[in-house]
Coordinates of C-alpha atoms in Angstrom, one line a residue:
M14 CA 131.3 77.4 141.8
V15 CA 134.6 78.5 143.5
R16 CA 136.7 76.3 141.1
D17 CA 135.4 78.4 138.2
K18 CA 137.4 81.4 139.3
L19 CA 141.0 81.6 138.1
I20 CA 144.1 83.0 139.8
Q21 CA 147.6 83.7 138.4
V22 CA 150.6 82.0 140.2
E23 CA 154.2 81.4 139.4
I24 CA 156.5 78.4 139.9
A25 CA 160.2 79.1 140.5
V26 CA 162.8 76.4 140.1
A27 CA 166.5 77.2 140.6
Y28 CA 169.6 75.1 140.1
P29 CA 173.1 76.5 139.7
E30 CA 173.0 75.9 136.0
L31 CA 169.4 76.7 135.2
Q32 CA 166.7 79.0 136.8
Q33 CA 163.2 79.1 135.5
I34 CA 160.0 80.9 136.5
F35 CA 156.7 79.8 135.0
S36 CA 153.5 81.8 135.1
L37 CA 150.3 79.8 135.2
I38 CA 146.6 80.4 135.4
V39 CA 144.9 77.9 137.8
P40 CA 141.5 77.5 139.4
V41 CA 140.9 78.9 142.9
G42 CA 141.5 76.0 145.4
T43 CA 144.6 74.7 143.6
T44 CA 147.2 73.4 146.0
A45 CA 151.0 74.0 145.9
Q46 CA 151.6 70.3 145.0
E47 CA 148.9 70.3 142.4
V48 CA 150.4 73.2 140.5
V49 CA 153.9 71.7 140.7
L50 CA 152.6 68.3 139.5
G51 CA 150.6 69.9 136.7
A52 CA 153.5 72.0 135.4
D53 CA 155.3 68.9 134.1
L54 CA 158.7 70.2 135.5
V55 CA 160.3 66.8 135.0
K56 CA 160.9 67.6 131.3
L57 CA 163.3 70.5 132.2
F58 CA 164.5 69.0 135.6
P59 CA 164.6 65.2 135.2
E60 CA 166.2 64.8 138.6
L61 CA 163.3 66.5 140.3
N62 CA 161.1 64.2 142.4
V63 CA 158.0 66.4 142.2
G64 CA 156.0 64.1 144.5
T65 CA 158.3 64.6 147.5
V66 CA 160.2 67.8 146.8
P67 CA 159.8 70.5 149.6
L68 CA 157.8 73.5 148.5
G69 CA 157.8 77.2 149.6
V70 CA 155.7 80.2 148.9
W71 CA 157.5 83.6 149.0
G72 CA 160.4 82.1 150.9
K73 CA 158.4 80.2 153.6
V74 CA 158.1 76.5 153.6
V75 CA 154.5 75.3 153.0
R76 CA 152.8 71.9 153.2
P77 CA 151.8 70.3 149.8
E78 CA 148.1 71.0 150.5
Y79 CA 148.7 74.8 150.9
L80 CA 145.9 76.6 149.0
L81 CA 147.3 79.1 146.6
C82 CA 146.3 82.7 146.4
D83 CA 146.4 85.0 143.4
G84 CA 150.0 86.2 142.8
D85 CA 151.6 83.4 144.9
R86 CA 155.0 82.2 143.8
V87 CA 155.6 78.5 144.5
E88 CA 159.2 77.7 145.0
V89 CA 160.6 74.2 144.4
L90 CA 163.1 73.9 147.2
R91 CA 166.3 71.8 147.1
R92 CA 167.7 69.9 150.0
L93 CA 171.0 71.2 151.4
Q94 CA 174.0 69.4 149.8
I95 CA 176.1 70.0 152.9
D96 CA 175.4 70.6 156.5
P97 CA 176.2 74.3 157.3
K98 CA 177.0 73.5 160.9
K99 CA 179.5 70.8 159.9
T100 CA 181.1 73.2 157.4
R101 CA 181.3 76.0 159.9
R102 CA 182.9 73.7 162.4
E103 CA 185.5 72.4 159.9
L104 CA 186.4 75.9 158.8
A105 CA 186.8 77.0 162.4
E106 CA 189.2 74.1 163.0
I107 CA 191.5 75.5 160.2
G108 CA 191.0 79.1 161.2
G109 CA 188.6 80.0 158.3
Y110 CA 185.1 81.4 158.3
M111 CA 182.1 81.7 156.1
G112 CA 182.2 85.1 154.4
S113 CA 179.3 86.8 152.6
A114 CA 180.9 86.0 149.2
G115 CA 181.7 82.4 150.1
F116 CA 184.4 80.7 152.1
E117 CA 187.3 82.9 153.0
D118 CA 190.5 82.5 155.0
S119 CA 191.0 84.7 158.0

């Protein structure tokens, strides 16, 4: 049976104050959402709504039902806190710009 075979995957969660990568062995056919739900991330990240949080694999957004492959890294994505277009517009109004190291004055 296919589910008898195992693969190794990682889950990455990053917040400004805490970053964690977990390695897991899961059956072939496991989805991105299943691995996140099964990892019990709420203990370390209580504010995380694991049922609705966006997920990515190697930097690309994936659907919750994405079937994982051996070596995949599932990334728990955070929603943007600010709208980058709005921030850029506001900075332009005061003569500033978004530099590579953060916001800088011109």
